[in-house]
XYZ file of C-alpha atoms in Angstrom:
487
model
C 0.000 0.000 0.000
C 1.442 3.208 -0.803
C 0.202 6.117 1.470
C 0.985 9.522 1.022
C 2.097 11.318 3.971
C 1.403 15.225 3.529
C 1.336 17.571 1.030
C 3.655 20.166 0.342
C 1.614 23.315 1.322
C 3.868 25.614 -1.384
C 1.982 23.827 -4.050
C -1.223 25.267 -5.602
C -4.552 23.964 -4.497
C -5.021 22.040 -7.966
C -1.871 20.351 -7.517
C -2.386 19.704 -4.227
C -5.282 17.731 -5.690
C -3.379 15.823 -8.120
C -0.938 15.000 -5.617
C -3.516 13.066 -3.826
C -5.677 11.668 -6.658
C -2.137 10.199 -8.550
C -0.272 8.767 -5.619
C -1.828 5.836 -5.971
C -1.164 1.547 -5.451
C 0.753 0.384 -8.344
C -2.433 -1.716 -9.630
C -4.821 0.971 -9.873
C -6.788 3.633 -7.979
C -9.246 0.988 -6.579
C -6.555 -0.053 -4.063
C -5.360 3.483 -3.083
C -5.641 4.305 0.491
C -7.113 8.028 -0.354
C -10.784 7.859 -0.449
C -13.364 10.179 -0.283
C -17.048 10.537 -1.276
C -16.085 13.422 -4.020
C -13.347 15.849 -4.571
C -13.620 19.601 -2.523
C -14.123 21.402 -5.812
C -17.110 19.607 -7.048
C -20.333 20.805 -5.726
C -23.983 19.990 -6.668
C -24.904 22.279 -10.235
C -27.734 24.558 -9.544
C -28.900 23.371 -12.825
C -28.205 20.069 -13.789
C -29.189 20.641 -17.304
C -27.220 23.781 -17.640
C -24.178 22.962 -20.051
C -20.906 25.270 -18.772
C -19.734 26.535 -22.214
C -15.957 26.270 -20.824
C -16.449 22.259 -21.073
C -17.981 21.663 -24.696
C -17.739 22.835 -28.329
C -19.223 25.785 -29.485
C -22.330 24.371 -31.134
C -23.257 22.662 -28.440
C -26.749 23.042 -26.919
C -30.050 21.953 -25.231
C -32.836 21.301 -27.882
C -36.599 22.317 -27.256
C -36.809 18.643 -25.959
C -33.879 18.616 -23.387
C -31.500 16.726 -25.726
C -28.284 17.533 -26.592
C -27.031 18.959 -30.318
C -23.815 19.134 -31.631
C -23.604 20.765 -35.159
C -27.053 20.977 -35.685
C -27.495 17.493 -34.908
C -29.479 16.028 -32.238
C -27.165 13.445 -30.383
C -30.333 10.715 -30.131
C -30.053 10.924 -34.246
C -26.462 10.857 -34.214
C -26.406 7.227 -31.384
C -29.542 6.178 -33.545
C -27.365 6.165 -37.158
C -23.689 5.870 -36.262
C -24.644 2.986 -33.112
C -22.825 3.987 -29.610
C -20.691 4.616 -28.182
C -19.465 7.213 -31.012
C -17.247 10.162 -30.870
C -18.680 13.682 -32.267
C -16.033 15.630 -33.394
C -17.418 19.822 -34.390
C -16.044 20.688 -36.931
C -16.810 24.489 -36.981
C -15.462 24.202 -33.202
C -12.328 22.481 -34.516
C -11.513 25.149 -37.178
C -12.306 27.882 -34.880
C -9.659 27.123 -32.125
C -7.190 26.710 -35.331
C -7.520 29.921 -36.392
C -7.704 31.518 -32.758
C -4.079 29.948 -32.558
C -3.212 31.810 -35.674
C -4.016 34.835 -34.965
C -2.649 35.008 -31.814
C 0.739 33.447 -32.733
C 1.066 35.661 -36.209
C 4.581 35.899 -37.171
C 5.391 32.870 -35.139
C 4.534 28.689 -36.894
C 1.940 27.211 -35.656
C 2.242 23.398 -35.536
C -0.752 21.562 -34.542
C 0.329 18.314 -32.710
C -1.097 15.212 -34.450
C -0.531 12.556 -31.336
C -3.695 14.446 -29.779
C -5.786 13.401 -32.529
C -5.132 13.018 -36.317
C -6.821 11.640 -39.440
C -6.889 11.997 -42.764
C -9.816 14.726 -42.614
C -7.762 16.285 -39.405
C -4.899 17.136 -42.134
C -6.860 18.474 -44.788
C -8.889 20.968 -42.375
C -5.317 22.043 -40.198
C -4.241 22.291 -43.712
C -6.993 24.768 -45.484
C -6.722 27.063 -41.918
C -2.556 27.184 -42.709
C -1.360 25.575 -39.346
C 1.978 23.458 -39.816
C 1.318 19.667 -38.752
C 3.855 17.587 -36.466
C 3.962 14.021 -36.158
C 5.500 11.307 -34.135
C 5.648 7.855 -36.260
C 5.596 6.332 -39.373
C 1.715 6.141 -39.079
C 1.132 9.804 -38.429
C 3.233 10.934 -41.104
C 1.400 8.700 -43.536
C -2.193 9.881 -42.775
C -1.004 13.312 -42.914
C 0.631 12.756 -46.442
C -2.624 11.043 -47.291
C -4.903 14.079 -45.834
C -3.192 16.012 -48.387
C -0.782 18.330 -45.827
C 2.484 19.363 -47.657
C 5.422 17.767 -46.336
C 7.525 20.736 -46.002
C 4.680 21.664 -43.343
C 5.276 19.000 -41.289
C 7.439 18.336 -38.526
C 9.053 14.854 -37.368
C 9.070 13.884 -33.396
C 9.998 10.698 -31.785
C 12.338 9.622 -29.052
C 13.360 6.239 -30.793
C 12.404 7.075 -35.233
C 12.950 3.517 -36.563
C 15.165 3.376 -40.098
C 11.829 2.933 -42.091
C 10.262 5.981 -40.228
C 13.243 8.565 -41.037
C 13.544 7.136 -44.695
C 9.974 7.843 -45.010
C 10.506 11.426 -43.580
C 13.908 11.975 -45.972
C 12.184 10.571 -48.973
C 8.958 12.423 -48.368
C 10.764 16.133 -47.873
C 9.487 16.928 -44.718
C 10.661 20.056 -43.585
C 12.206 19.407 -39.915
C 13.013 16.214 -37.919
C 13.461 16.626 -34.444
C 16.483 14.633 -33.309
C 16.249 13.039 -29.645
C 19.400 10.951 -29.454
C 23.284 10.809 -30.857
C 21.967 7.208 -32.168
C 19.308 8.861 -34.701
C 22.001 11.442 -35.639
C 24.029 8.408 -36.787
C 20.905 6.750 -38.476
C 19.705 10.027 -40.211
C 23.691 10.564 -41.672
C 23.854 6.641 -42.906
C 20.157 7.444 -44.951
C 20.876 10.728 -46.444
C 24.465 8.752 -47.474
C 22.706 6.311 -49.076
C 19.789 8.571 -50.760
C 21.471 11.639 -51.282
C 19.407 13.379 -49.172
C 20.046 16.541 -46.770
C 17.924 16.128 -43.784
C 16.808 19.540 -41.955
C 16.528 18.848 -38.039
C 16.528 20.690 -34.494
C 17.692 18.983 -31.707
C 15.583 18.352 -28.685
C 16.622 19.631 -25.666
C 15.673 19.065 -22.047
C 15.915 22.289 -20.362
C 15.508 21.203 -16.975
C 11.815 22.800 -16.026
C 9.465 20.446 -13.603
C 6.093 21.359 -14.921
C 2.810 20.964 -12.447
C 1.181 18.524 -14.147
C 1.449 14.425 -13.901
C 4.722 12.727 -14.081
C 4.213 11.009 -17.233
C 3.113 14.193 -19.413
C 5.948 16.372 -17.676
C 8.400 16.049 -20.033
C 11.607 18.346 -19.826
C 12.982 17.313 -16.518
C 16.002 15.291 -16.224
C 14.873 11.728 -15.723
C 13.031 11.226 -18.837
C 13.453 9.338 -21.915
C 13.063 12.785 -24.167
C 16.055 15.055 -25.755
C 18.969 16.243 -25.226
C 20.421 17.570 -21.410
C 21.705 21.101 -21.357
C 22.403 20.795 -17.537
C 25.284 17.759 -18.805
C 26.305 19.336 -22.246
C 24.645 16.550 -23.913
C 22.692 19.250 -26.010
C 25.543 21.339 -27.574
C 27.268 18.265 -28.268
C 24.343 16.920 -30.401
C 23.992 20.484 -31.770
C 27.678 20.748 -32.674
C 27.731 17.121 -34.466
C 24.665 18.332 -36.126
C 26.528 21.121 -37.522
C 29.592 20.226 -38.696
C 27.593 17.214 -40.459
C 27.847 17.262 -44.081
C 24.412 15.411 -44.154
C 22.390 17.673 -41.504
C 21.227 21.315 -41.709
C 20.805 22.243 -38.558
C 17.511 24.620 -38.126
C 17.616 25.056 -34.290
C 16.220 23.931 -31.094
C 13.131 21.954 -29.785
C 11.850 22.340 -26.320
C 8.671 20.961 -24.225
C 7.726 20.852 -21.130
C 5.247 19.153 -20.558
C 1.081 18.856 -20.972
C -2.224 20.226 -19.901
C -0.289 23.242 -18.454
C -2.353 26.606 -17.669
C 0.626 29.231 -17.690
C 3.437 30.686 -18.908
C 5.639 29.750 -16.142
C 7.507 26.877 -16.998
C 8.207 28.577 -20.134
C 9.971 31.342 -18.828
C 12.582 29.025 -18.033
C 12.500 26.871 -20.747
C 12.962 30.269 -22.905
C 15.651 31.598 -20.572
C 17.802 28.186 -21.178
C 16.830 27.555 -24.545
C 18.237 30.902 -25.504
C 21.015 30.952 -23.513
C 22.702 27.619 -24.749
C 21.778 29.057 -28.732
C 24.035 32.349 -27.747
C 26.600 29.691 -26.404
C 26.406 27.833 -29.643
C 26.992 31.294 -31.246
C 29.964 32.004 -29.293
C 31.746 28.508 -30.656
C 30.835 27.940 -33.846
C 29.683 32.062 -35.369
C 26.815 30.698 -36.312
C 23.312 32.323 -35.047
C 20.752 29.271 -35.346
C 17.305 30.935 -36.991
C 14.365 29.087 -35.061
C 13.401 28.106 -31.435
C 10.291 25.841 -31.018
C 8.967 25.736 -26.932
C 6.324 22.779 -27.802
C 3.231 22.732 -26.618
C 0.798 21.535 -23.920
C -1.291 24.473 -23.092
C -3.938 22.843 -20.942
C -7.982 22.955 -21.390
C -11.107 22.153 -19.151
C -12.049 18.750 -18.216
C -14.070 20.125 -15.496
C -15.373 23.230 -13.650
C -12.058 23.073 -11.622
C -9.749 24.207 -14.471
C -9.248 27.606 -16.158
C -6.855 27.449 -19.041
C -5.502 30.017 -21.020
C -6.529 31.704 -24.037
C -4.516 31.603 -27.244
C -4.404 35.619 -26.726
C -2.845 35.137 -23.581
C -0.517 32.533 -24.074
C 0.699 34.115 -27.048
C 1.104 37.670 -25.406
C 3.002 36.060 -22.407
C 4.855 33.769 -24.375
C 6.047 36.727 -26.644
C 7.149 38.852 -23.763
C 9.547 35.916 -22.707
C 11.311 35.360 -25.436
C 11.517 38.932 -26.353
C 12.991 39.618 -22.682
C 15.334 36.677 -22.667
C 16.829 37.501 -26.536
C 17.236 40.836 -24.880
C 19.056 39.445 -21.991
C 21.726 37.873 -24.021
C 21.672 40.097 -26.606
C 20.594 37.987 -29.513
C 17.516 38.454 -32.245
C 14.633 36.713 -31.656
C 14.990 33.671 -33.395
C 11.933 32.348 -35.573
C 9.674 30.607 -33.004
C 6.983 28.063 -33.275
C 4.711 26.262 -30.729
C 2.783 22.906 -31.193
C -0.838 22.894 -30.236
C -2.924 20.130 -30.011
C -4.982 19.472 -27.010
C -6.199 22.676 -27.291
C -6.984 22.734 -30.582
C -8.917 19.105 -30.559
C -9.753 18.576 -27.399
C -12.800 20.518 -26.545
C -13.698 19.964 -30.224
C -15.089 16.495 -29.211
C -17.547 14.599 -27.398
C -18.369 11.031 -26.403
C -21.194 9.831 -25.994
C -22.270 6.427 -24.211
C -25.589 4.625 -23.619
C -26.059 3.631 -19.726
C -26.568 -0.545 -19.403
C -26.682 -0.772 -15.761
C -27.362 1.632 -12.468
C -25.753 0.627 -9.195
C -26.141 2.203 -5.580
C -22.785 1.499 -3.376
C -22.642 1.875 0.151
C -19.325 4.281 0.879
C -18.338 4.843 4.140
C -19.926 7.040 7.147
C -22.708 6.091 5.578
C -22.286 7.861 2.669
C -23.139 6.572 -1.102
C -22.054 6.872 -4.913
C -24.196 5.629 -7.681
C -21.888 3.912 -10.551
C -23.352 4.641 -13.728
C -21.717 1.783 -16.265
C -21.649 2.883 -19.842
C -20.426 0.693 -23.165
C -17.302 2.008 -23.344
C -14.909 2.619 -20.666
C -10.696 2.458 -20.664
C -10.635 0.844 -23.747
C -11.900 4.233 -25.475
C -10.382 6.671 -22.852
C -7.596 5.512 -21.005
C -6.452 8.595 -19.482
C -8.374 8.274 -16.044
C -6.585 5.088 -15.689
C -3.357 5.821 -16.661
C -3.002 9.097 -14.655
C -5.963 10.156 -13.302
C -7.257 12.563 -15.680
C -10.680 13.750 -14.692
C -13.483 14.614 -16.874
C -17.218 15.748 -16.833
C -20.471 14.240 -18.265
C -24.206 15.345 -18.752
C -27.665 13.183 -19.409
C -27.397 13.731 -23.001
C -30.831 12.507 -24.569
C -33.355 14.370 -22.246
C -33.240 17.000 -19.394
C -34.354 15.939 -15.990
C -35.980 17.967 -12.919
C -34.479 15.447 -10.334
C -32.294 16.401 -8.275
C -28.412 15.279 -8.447
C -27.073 12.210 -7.088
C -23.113 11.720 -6.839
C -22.179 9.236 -9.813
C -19.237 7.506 -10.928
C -19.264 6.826 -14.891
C -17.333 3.588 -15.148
C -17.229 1.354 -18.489
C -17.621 -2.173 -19.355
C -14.127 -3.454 -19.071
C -12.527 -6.146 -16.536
C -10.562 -3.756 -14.562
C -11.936 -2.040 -10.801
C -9.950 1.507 -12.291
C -12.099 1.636 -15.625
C -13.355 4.724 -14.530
C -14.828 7.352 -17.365
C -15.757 9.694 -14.972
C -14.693 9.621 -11.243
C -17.466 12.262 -9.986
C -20.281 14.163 -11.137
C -23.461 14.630 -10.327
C -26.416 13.288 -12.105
C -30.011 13.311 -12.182
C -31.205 11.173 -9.633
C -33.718 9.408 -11.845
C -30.948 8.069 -14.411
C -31.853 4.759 -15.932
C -30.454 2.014 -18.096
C -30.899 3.280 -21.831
C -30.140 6.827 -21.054
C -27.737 8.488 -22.627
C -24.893 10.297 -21.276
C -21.696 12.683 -23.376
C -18.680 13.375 -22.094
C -16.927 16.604 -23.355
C -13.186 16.765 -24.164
C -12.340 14.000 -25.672
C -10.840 15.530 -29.222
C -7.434 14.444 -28.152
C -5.709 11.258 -27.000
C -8.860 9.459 -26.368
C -9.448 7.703 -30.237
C -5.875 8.147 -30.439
C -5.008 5.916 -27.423
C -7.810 3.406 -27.690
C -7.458 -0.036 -27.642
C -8.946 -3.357 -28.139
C -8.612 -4.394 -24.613
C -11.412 -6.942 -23.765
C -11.736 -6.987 -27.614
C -13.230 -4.446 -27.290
C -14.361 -2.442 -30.532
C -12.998 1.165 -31.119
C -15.564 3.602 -31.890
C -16.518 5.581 -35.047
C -15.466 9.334 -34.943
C -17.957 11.436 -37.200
C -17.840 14.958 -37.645
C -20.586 16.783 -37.277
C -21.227 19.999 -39.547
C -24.401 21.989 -40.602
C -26.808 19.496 -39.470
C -25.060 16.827 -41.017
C -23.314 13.547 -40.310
C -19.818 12.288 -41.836
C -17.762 9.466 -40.462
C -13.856 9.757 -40.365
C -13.449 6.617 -39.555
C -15.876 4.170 -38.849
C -16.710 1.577 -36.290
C -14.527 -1.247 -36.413
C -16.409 -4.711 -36.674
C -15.783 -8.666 -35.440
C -14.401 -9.330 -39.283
C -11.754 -6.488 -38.145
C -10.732 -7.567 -35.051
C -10.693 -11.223 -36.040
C -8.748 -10.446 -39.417
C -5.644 -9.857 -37.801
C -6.174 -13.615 -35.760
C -4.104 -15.741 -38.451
C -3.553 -18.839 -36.123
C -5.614 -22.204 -36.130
């Protein structure tokens, strides 16, 4: 049993919270020792048909008849033609939140991160509202060359690129690889020997920032399996090699720290050390490197509990950083870029489930939680199982006058943590066949789903002007048992 023993009182109040929920038993949150009936910040809604318009997309609304419409399209329509459970995906929402990253980052790239969600639809649209693309595999880069996004646009991540992934990137002309190891250096010299190819990179660097946010989506601290250290001199090394190679142009360097973060702190000092080790660089080799990307991860709401950012003021704060820190070591201000994708996809989504079962547990001091089980669950969304990520959910096919009762939304899986949604209040008189939505699921929810159980992934269909159109549809038994080749 692993018990946590205080909390650091220096730490906000939402980490605080996270500290709790994610120390946790190594096999899940159903043998923590932390319990309690529901989290401080969640209290009863006043309203619980009221939709808060920080949680879903922007066409989202109440009909006349209490249901919920996405697009123009009533979700009982949408469950009734495309089965459930199904993922919604608003397109006018979608393209909005592109553009609102545009124009707030003019002058700067703008490189929506594929690994939040990405198909070949995805590409076209991030395409026609000019954002840059990034990807991190083989399979990525294909659907965005298939979606029609130029390769020059599109930028190459991964901590371990296989020989067949960075051959694919060479061949295809894409117009940055971010390098992550003196290995892949090696590898991406021995292709462009062999092809004739000169590959453009930047080198990932970890600059050393802990960001508040979980341990496995912090991701430039030292102990980590991403870029280059600047604290060891691992990253001028891999810059230098870079730029004396014959077969590398060197663009710059790559920085991130991390995901679902609300501020511009973490970024000061990412900025500060970024900057610092490219004036270093200029000192040894006369050479002033033209472009700094700081990543992404700019955080939305899940629940009522989280204010993110606007684009506006990210890209005002994020501006006054590097312009300060340039200024500081007396350098231009290299040609940045910043990776969106969370915030781009993520609120552009919904899921919505149909209820099979509804359970009263007895909790102590005599308190109780109603577990709401859905047809989906961890095999569709793993995030609350892997770290704890909370979300919200409404009674999606009709409004209700009863009052709330505390739910848990769990799915259908063989695991006590398949939790959807860990606590929200419902109306009391929820029954088998309702339905319920979940909003924020645009990014890494499709993209990390499994067939666990054999389980079968669900359809995503955009939703635009009142009409339906699948991006990629429900997978079936004759998929799942098409890859079984044994007896």
């Amino acid at each position: 049993m692993v018990r946590l023993m205080f909390v650091d009182r220096r730490v906000s109040p939402r980490l605080e919270r996270l500290l709790i929920v994610t120390h946790m038993h190594v096999a899940g949150a159903i043998h923590a020792d932390v319990a309690a009936p529901s989290p401080q910040w969640l209290t009863e809604p006043d309203d619980l048909n009221a939709l808060d318009p920080a949680l879903w997309s922007r066409t989202v609304a109440r009909t006349g008849e209490g249901s919920l419409e996405v697009g123009g399209v009533d979700v009982r329509t949408a469950v009734e033609r495309e089965g459930s459970p199904v993922y919604l995906f608003d397109e006018d929402d979608f393209r909005a939140r592109a553009r609102e990253f545009a124009r707030a980052f003019t002058g700067w790239d703008v490189y929506y991160a594929g690994k939040a969600m990405l198909t070949r639809t995805v590409a076209r649209i991030i395409s026609e509202e000019g954002l840059d693309l990034d990807v991190c595999s083989g399979g990525e880069l294909t659907v965005a060359l298939a979606g029609g996004m130029d390769p020059a646009r599109i930028g190459m991540h991964g901590n371990n690129k296989t020989p067949e992934e960075l051959e694919l990137a060479l061949c295809s002309g894409v117009g940055r690889i971010i390098v992550d190891s003196l290995d892949e250096i090696g590898r991406i010299e021995e292709l462009c020997r062999e092809g004739g190819w000169r590959a453009k990179v930047m080198v990932r660097v970890t600059p050393g920032v802990e960001a508040h946010t979980h341990e496995y989506i912090a991701t430039a601290h030292e102990d980590q399996k991403f870029g280059f250290s600047i604290a060891n001199g691992q990253a001028m090394v891999a810059m230098v090699r870079c730029h004396y190679s014959p077969c590398i142009e060197l663009l710059g360097v790559h920085s991130h720290i991390g995901s679902q973060i609300f501020d511009t702190g973490g970024f000061e000092i990412a900025a500060r050390r970024t900057i610092k080790l490219m004036g270093q660089f200029a000192d040894a080799t006369g050479v002033h490197l033209p472009q700094l990307d700081l990543g992404g991860g700019f955080g939305i709401a899940y629940t009522s509990a989280d204010s993110p950012a606007t684009p506006e003021h990210l890209a005002a704060g994020l501006r006054e950083i590097v312009e300060h820190e340039a200024n500081v070591y007396s350098m231009a201000v290299p040609r940045m870029s910043v990776e969106p994708g969370r915030a781009i996809a993520g609120p552009s989504t919904m899921a919505v489930y149909t209820v099979g079962t509804v359970k009263v547990v007895d909790l102590d001091g005599g308190a109780q939680r109603v577990y709401v089980s859905v047809d989906g669950g961890m095999s569709d969304n793993i995030r609350p199982a892997l770290y704890a990520a909370e979300y919200s959910g409404v009674l999606a096919n009709r409004a209700s006058d009863e009052s709330g009762v505390l739910c848990r939304v769990v799915g259908k899986h063989c695991e006590g943590g398949d939790i959807l949604v860990r606590d929200v209040f419902l109306p009391g008189d929820i029954v088998p066949g309702d339905l319920i939505a979940v909003p924020g699921m645009g990014a890494y929810s499709r993209e990390m789903a499994s067939n666990y159980n054999h389980a079968l992934r669900p359809p995503v269909v955009r939703v635009s002007r009142g009409a339906l159109h699948p991006m990629i549809r429900r997978e079936t038994m004759d998929d799942l048992m098409s890859l079984d080749v044994g007896d």
